[in-house]
mmCIF file of C-alpha atoms and ligand atoms in Angstrom:
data_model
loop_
_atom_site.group_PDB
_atom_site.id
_atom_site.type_symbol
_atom_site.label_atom_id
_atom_site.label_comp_id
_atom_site.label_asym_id
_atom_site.label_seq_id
_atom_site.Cartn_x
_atom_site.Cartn_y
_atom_site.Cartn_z
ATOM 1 C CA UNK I 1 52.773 -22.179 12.790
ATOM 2 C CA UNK I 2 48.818 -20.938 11.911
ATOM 3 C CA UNK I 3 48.084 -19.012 8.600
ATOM 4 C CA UNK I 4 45.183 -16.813 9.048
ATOM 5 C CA UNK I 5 43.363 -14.093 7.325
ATOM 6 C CA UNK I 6 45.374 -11.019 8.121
ATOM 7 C CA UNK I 7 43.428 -8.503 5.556
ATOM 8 C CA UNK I 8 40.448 -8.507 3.919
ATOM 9 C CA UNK I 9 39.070 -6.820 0.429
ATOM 10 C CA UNK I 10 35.958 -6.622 -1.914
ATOM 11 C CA UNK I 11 34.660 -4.776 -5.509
ATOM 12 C CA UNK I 12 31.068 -4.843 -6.308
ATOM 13 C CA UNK I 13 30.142 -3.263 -9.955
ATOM 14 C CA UNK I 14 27.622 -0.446 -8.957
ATOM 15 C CA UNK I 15 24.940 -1.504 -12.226
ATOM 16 C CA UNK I 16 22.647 -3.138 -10.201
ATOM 17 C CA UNK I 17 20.073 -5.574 -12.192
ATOM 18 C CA UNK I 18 16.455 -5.846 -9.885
ATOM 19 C CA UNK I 19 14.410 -9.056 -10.445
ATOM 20 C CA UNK I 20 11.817 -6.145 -11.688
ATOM 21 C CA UNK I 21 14.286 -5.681 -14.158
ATOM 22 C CA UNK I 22 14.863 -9.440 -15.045
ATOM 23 C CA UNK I 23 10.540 -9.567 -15.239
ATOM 24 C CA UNK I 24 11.482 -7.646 -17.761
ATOM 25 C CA UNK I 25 14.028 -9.936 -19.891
ATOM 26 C CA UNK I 26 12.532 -13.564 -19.156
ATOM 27 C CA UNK I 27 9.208 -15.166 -18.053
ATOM 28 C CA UNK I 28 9.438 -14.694 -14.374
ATOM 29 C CA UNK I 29 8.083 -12.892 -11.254
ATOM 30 C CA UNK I 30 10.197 -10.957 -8.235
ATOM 31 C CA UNK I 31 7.717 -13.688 -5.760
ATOM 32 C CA UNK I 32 9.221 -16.333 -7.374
ATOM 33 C CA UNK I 33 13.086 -15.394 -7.694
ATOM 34 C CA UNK I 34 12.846 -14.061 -3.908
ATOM 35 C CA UNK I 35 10.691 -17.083 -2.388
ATOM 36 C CA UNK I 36 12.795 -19.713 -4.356
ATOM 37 C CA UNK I 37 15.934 -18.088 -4.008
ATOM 38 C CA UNK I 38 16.182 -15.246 -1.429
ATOM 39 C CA UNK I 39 17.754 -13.424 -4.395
ATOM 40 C CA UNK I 40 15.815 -8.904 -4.800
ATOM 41 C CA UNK I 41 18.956 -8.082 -6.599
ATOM 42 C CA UNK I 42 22.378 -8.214 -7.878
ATOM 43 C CA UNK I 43 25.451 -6.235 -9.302
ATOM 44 C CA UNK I 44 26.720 -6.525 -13.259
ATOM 45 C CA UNK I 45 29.698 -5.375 -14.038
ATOM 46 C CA UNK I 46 29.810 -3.767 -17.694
ATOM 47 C CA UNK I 47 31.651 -4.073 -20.641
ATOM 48 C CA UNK I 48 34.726 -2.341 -19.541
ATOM 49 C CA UNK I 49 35.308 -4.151 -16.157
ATOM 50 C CA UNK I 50 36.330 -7.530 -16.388
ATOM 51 C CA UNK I 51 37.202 -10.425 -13.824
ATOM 52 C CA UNK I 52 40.580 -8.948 -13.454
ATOM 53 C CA UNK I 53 40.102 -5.630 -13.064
ATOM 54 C CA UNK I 54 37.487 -6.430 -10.388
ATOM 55 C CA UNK I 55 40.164 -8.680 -8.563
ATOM 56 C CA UNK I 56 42.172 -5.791 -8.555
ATOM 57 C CA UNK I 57 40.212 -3.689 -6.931
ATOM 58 C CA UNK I 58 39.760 -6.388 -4.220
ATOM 59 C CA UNK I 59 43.131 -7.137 -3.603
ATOM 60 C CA UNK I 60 44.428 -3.618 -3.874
ATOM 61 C CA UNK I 61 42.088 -3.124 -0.638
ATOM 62 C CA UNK I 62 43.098 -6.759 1.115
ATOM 63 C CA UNK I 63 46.723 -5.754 0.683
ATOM 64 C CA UNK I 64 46.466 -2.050 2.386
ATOM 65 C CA UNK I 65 44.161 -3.620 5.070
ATOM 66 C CA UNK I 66 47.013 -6.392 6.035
ATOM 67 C CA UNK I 67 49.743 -3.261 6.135
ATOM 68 C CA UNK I 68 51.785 -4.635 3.910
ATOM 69 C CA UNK I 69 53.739 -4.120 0.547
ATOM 70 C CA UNK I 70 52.552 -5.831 -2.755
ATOM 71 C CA UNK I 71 56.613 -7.019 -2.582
ATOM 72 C CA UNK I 72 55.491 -8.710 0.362
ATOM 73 C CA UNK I 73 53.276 -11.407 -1.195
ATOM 74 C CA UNK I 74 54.692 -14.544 -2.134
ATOM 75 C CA UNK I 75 52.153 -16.276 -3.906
ATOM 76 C CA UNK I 76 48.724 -14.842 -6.219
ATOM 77 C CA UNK I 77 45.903 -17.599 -6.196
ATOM 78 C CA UNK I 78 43.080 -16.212 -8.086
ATOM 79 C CA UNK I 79 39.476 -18.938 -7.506
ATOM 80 C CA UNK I 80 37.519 -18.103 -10.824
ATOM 81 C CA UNK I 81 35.924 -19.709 -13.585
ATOM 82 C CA UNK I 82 35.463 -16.518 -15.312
ATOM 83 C CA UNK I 83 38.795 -15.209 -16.501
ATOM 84 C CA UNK I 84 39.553 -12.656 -19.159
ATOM 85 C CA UNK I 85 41.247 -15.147 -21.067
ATOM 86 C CA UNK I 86 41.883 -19.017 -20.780
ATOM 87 C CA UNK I 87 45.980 -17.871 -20.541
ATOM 88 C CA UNK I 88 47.748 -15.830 -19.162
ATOM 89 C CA UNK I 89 45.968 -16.560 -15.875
ATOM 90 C CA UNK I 90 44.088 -13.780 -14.123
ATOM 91 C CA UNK I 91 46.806 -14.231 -11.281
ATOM 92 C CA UNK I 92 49.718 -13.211 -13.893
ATOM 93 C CA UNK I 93 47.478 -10.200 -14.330
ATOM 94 C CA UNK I 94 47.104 -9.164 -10.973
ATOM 95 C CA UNK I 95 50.839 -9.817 -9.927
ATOM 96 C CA UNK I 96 51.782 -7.544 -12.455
ATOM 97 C CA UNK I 97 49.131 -4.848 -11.978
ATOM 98 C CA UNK I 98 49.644 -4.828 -8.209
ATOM 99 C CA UNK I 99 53.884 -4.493 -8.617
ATOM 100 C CA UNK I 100 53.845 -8.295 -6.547
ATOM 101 C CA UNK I 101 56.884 -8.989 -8.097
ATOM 102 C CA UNK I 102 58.548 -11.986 -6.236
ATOM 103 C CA UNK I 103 55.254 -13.331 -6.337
ATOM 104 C CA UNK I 104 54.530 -16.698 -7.806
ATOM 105 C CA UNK I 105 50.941 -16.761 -9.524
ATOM 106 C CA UNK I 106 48.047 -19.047 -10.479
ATOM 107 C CA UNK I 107 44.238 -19.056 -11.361
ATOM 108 C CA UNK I 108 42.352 -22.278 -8.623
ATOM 109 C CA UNK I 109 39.339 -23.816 -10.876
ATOM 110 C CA UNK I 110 36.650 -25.175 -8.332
ATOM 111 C CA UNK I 111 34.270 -23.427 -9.405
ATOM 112 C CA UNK I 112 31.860 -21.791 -6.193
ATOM 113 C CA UNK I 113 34.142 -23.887 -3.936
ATOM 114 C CA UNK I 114 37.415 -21.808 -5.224
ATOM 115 C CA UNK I 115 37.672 -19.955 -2.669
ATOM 116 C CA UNK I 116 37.783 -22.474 -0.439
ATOM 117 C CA UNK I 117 40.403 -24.402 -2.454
ATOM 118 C CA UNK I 118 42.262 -21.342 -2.865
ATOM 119 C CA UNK I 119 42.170 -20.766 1.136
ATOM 120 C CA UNK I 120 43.601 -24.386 2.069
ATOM 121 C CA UNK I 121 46.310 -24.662 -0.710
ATOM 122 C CA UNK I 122 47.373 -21.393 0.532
ATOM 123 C CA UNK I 123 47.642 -22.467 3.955
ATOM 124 C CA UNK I 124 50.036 -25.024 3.213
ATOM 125 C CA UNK I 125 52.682 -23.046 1.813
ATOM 126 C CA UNK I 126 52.171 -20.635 4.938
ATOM 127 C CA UNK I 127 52.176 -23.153 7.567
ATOM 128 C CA UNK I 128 55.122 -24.943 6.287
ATOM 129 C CA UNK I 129 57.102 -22.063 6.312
ATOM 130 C CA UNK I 130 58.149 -21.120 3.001
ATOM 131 C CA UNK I 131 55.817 -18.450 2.245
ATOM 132 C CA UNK I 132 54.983 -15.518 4.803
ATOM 133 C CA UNK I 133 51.843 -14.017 2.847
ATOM 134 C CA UNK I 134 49.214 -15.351 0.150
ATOM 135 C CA UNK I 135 47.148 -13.407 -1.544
ATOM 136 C CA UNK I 136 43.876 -15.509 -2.360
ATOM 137 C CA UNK I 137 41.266 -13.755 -4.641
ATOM 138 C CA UNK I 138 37.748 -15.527 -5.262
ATOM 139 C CA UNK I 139 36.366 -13.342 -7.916
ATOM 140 C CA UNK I 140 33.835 -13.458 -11.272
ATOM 141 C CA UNK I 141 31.732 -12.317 -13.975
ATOM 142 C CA UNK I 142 29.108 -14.555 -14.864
ATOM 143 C CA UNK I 143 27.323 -11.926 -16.483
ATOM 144 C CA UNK I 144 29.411 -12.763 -19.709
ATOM 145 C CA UNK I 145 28.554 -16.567 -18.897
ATOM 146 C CA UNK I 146 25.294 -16.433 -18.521
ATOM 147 C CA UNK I 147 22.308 -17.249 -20.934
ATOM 148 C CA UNK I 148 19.963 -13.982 -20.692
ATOM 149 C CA UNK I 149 16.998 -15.846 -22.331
ATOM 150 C CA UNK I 150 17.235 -19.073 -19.814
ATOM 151 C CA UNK I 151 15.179 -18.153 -16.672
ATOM 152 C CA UNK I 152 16.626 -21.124 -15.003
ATOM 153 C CA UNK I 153 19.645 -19.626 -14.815
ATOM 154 C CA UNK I 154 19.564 -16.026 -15.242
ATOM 155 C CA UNK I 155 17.959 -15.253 -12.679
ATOM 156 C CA UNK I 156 20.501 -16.828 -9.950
ATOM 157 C CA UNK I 157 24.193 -15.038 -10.457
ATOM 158 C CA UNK I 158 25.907 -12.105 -10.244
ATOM 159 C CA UNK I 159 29.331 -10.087 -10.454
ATOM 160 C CA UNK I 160 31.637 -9.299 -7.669
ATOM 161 C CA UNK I 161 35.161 -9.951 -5.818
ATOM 162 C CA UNK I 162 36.770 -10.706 -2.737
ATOM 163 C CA UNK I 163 40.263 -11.082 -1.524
ATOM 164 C CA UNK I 164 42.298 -12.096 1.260
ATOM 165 C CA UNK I 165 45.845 -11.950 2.665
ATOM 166 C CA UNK I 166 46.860 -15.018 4.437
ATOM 167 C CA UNK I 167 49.834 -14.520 7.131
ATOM 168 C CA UNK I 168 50.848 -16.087 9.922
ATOM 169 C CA UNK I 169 48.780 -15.733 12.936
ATOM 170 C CA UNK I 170 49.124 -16.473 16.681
ATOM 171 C CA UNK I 171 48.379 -20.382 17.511
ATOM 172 C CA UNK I 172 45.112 -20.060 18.728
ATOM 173 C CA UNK I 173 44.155 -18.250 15.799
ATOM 174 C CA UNK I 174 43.806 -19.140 12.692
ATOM 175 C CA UNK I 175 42.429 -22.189 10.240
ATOM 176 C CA UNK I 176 41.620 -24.704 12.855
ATOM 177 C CA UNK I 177 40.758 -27.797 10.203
ATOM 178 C CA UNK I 178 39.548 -28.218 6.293
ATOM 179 C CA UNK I 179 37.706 -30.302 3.909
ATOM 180 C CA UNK I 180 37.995 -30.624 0.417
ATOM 181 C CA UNK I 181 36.129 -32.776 -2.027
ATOM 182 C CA UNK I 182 34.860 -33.182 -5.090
ATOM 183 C CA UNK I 183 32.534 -35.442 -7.340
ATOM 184 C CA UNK I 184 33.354 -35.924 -11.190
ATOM 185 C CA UNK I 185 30.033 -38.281 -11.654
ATOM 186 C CA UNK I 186 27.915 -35.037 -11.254
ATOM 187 C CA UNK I 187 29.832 -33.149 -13.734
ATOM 188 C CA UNK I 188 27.118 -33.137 -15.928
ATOM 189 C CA UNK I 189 24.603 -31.409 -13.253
ATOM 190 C CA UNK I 190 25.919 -27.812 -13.799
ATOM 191 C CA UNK I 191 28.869 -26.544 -16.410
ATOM 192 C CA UNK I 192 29.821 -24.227 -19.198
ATOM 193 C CA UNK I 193 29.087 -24.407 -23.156
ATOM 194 C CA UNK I 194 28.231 -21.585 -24.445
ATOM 195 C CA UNK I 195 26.730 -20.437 -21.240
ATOM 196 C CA UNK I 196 25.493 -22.124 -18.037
ATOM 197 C CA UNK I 197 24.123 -24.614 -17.983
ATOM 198 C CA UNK I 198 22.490 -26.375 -14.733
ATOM 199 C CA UNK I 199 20.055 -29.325 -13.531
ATOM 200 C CA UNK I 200 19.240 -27.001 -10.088
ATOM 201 C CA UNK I 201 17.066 -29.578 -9.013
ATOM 202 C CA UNK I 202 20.289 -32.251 -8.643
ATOM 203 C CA UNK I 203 22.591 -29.310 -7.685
ATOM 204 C CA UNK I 204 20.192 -28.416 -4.805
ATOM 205 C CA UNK I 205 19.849 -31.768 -3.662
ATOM 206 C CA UNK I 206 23.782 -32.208 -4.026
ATOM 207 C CA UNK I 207 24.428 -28.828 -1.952
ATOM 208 C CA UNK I 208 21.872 -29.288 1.299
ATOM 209 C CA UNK I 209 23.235 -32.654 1.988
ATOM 210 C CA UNK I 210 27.755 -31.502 1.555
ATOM 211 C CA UNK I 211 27.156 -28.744 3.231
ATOM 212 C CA UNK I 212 25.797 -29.366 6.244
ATOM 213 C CA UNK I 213 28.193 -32.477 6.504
ATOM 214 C CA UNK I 214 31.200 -30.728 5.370
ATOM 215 C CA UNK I 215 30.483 -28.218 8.487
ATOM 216 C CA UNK I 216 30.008 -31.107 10.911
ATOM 217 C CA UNK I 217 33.465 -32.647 9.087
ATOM 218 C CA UNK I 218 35.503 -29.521 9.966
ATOM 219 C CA UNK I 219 34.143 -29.626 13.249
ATOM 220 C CA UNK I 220 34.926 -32.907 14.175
ATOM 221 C CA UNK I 221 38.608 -32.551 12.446
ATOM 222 C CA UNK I 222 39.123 -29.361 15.362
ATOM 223 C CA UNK I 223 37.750 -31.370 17.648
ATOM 224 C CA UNK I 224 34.823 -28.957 18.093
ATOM 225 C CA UNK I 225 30.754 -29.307 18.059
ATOM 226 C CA UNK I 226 28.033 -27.481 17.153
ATOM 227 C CA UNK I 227 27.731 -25.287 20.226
ATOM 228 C CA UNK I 228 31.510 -24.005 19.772
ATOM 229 C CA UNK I 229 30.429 -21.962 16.276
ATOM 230 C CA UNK I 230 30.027 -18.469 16.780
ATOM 231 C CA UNK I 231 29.478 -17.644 12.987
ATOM 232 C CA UNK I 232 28.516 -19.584 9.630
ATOM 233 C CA UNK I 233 29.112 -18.187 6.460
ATOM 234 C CA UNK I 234 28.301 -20.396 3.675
ATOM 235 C CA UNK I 235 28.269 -20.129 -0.480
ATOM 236 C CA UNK I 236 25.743 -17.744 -0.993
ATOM 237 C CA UNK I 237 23.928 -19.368 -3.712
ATOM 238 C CA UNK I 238 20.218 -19.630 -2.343
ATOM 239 C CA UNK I 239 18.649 -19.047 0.764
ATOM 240 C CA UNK I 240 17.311 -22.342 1.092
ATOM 241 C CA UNK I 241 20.137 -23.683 0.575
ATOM 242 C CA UNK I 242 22.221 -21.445 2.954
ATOM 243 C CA UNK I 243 19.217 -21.768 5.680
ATOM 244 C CA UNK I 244 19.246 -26.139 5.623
ATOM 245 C CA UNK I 245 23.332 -25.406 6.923
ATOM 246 C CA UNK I 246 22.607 -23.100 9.335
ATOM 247 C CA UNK I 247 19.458 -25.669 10.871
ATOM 248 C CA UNK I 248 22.152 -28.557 10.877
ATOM 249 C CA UNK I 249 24.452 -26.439 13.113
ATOM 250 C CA UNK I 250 21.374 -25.284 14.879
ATOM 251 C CA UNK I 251 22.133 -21.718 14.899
ATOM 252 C CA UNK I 252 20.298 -18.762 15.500
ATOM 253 C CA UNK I 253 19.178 -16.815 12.058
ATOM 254 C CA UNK I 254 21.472 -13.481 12.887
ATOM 255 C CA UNK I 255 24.365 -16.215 13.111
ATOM 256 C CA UNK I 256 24.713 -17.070 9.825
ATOM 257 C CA UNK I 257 25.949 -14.495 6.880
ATOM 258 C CA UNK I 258 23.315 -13.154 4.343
ATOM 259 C CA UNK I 259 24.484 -11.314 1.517
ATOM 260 C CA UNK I 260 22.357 -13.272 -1.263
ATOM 261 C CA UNK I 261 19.633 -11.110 -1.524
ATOM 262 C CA UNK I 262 21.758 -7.703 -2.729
ATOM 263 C CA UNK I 263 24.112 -9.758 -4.735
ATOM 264 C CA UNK I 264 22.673 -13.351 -5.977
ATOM 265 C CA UNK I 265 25.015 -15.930 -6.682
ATOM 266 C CA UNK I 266 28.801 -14.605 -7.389
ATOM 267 C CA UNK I 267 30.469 -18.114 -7.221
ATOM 268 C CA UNK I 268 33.988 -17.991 -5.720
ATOM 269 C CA UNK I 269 33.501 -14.942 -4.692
ATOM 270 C CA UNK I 270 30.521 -15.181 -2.388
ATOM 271 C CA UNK I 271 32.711 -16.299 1.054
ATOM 272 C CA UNK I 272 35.660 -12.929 0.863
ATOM 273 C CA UNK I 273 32.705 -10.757 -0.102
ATOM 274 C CA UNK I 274 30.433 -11.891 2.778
ATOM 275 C CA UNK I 275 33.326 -11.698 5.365
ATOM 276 C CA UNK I 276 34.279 -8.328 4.434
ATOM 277 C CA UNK I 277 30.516 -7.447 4.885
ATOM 278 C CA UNK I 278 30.322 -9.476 7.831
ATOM 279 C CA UNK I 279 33.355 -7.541 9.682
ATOM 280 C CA UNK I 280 32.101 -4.320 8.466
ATOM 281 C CA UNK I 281 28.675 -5.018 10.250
ATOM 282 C CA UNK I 282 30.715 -5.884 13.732
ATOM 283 C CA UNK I 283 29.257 -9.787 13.341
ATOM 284 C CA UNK I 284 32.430 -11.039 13.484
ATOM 285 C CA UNK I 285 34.964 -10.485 16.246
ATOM 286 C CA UNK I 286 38.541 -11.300 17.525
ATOM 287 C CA UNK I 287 38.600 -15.144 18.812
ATOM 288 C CA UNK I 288 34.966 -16.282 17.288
ATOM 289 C CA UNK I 289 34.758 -19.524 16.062
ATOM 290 C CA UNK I 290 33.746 -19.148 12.529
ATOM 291 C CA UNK I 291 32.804 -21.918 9.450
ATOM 292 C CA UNK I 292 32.968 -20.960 5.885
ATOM 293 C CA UNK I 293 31.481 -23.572 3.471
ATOM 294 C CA UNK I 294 30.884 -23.641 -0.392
ATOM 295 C CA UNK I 295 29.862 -25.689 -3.037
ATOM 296 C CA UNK I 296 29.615 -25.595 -7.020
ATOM 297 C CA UNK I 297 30.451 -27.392 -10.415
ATOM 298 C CA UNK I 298 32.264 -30.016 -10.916
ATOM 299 C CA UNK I 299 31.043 -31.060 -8.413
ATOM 300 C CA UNK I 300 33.299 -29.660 -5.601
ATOM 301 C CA UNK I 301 32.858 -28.747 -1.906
ATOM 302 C CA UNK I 302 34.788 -27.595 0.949
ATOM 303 C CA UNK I 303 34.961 -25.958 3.964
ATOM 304 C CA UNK I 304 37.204 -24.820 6.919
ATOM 305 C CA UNK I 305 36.832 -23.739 10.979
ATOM 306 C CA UNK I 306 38.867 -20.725 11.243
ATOM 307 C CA UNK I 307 39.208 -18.683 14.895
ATOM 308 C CA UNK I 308 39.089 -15.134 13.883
ATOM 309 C CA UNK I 309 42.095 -12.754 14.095
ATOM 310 C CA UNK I 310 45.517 -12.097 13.944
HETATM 311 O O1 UT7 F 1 26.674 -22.170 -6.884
HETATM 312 C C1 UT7 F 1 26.058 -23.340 -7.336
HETATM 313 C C2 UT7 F 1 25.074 -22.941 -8.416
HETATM 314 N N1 UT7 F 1 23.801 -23.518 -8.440
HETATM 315 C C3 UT7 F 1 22.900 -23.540 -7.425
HETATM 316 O O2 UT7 F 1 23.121 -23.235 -6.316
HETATM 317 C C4 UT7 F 1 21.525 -23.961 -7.820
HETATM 318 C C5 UT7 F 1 20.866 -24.895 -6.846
HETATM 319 N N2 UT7 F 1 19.480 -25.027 -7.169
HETATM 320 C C6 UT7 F 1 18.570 -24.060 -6.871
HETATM 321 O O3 UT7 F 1 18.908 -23.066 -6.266
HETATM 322 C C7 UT7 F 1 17.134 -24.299 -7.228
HETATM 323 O O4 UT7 F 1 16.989 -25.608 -7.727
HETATM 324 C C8 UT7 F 1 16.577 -23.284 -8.257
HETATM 325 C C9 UT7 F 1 16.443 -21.930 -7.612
HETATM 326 C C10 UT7 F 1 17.487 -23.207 -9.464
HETATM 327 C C11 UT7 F 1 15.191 -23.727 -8.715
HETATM 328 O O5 UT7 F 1 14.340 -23.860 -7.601
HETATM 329 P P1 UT7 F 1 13.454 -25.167 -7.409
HETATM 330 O O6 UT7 F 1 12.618 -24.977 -6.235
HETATM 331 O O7 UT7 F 1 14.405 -26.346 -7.407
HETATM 332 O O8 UT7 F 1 12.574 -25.145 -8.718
HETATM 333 P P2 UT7 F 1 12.430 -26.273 -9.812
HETATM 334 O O9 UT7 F 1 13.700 -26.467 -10.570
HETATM 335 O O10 UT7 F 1 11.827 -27.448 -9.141
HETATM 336 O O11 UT7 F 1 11.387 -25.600 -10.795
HETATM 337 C C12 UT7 F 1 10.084 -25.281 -10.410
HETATM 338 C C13 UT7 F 1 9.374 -24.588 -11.572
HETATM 339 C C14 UT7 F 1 9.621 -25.232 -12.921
HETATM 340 O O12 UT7 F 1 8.406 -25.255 -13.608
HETATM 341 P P3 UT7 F 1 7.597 -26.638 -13.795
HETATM 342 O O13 UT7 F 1 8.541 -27.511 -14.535
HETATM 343 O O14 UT7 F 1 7.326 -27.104 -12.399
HETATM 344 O O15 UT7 F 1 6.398 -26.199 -14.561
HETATM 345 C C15 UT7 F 1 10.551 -24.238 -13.600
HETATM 346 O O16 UT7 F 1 10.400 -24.211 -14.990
HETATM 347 O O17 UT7 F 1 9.795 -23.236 -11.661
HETATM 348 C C16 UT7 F 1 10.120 -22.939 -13.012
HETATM 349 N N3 UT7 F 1 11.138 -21.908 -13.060
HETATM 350 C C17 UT7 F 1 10.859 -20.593 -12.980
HETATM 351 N N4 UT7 F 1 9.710 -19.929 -12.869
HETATM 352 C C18 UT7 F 1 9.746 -18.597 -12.790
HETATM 353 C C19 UT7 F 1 12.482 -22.052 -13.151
HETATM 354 N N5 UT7 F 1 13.077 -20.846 -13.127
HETATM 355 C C20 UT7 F 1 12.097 -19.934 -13.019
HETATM 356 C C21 UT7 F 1 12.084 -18.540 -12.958
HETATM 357 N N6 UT7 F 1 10.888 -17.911 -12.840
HETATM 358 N N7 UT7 F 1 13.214 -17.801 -12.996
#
């Protein structure tokens, strides 16, 4: 049995925040936030939406795109390190704003690789047949994280959500091979106080070298190479970053997913957001070989080869 993504979902807050606007609040310049980061703009959710509510919206739209009932879904992991509350989880929240009643429910904390570890764990259940749909949401507001008057950090993140339904696919289809990881030494690199807090200078170091070997991992594990990926859609948390993955598959620029510039960093939910974008823009077809990869705090990583469609 395969699990694969069988319907897709994203929310983006319509405030948008320009780095003219951030010129504004801190002691930087639109050159430097777009030539060390890629980043012109992103989305802020305001004081009425929170994580949840954005999650909602995502997986409202996941769930009507798979053509199935909320009853359907067997299990709610939600990848955020932004909830409303530390308990109940933002997965509790959804199940019962959604009506999933049989569903069981949980919040993933990987930080920007959530969605990743949301993806695999959900696999499992699906592939050893005890669950027939999953309902993974990578969603967050960092907005209400983030330290306005640090221009190390607020110039870099965002608000947003994605979601996906994982089903059961046909064999060729599907998640082909995973990696997961994660390194408590570098803990200190990039967490939450107050706010954010982040060494980018280790982080960036940290993320070019995992990602491009977590995509050659995956690879290897499907017994695949370079020339078999169609598509790359990594973490979108800097350009440079995102470009240093797509050189070590040595792909083509309009092969690899850019979303970064219109919404910055949203953490977990950076990978459902871009595929949704991705599919909408006809990039991504039936049987392409695609790798998704992410990164963030704690440290974690991880990635997976997935062969698009049902
Ligand atoms: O999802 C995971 C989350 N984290 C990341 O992905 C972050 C990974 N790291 C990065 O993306 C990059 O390290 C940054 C974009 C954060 C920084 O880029 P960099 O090329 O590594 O710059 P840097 O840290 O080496 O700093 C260069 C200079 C510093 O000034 P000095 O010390 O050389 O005088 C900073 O103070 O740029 C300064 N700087 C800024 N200047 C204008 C830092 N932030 C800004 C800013 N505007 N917003």
């Amino acid at each position: 049995m395969k699990a694969g993504i069988v319907g897709i979902g994203r929310y983006l807050p319509e405030k948008i925040l320009t780095n003219a606007d951030l010129e504004k609040m801190v002691d930087t310049s639109d050159e430097w936030i777009r030539t060390r980061t890629g980043i012109e703009e992103r989305r802020i959710a305001g004081d009425d939406i929170d994580t949840s509510d954005m999650g909602y919206e995502a997986a409202k739209k996941a769930i009507e795109d798979a053509g199935i009932s909320p009853e359907d879904i067997d299990l709610i992991l939600v990848a955020t390190v932004t909830p409303d509350q530390p308990f109940p989880s933002v997965a509790c929240m959804l199940q019962e704003r959604l009506g999933a009643k049989k569903a069981a429910a949980m919040d993933v904390s990987a930080a920007c690789a959530g969605f990743m570890y949301g993806i695999v764990t959900g696999k499992q259940f699906i592939e050893s047949g005890v669950y027939k749909h999953v309902l993974v949401v990578g969603v967050e507001k960092l907005s209400k994280v983030t330290n306005w008057e640090d221009r190390n950090t607020a110039v870099l993140f965002g608000d947003g959500a994605g979601a996906v339904i994982l089903g059961q696919v046909s064999e060729n289809r599907g998640i082909l091979s995973f990696e997961l990881g994660a390194d408590g030494t570098g803990a200190k690199h990039l967490y939450q106080d107050e706010y954010i807090i982040m060494n980018g200078r280790e982080v960036f170091k940290f993320a070019v070298r995992q990602m491009g070997e977590s995509c050659i991992n995956v690879l290897e594990k499907a017994g695949l190479t370079k020339e078999d990926v169609d598509f790359l859609i990594p973490h979108q948390a800097n350009i440079r970053i995102m470009e240093a993955s797509r050189q070590r598959l040595e792909l083509p620029v309009e092969k690899m997913s850019k979303t970064v510039h219109k919404y910055g960093n949203t953490s977990a939910a950076s990978i459902p957001i871009s595929i949704v974008e991705e599919l909408e823009a006809g990039k991504i077809k039936d049987d392409d070989l695609i790798v998704m990869v992410g990164f963030g705090g704690g440290l974690t990583w991880g990635a997976i080869a997935i062969r698009w469609g049902k």
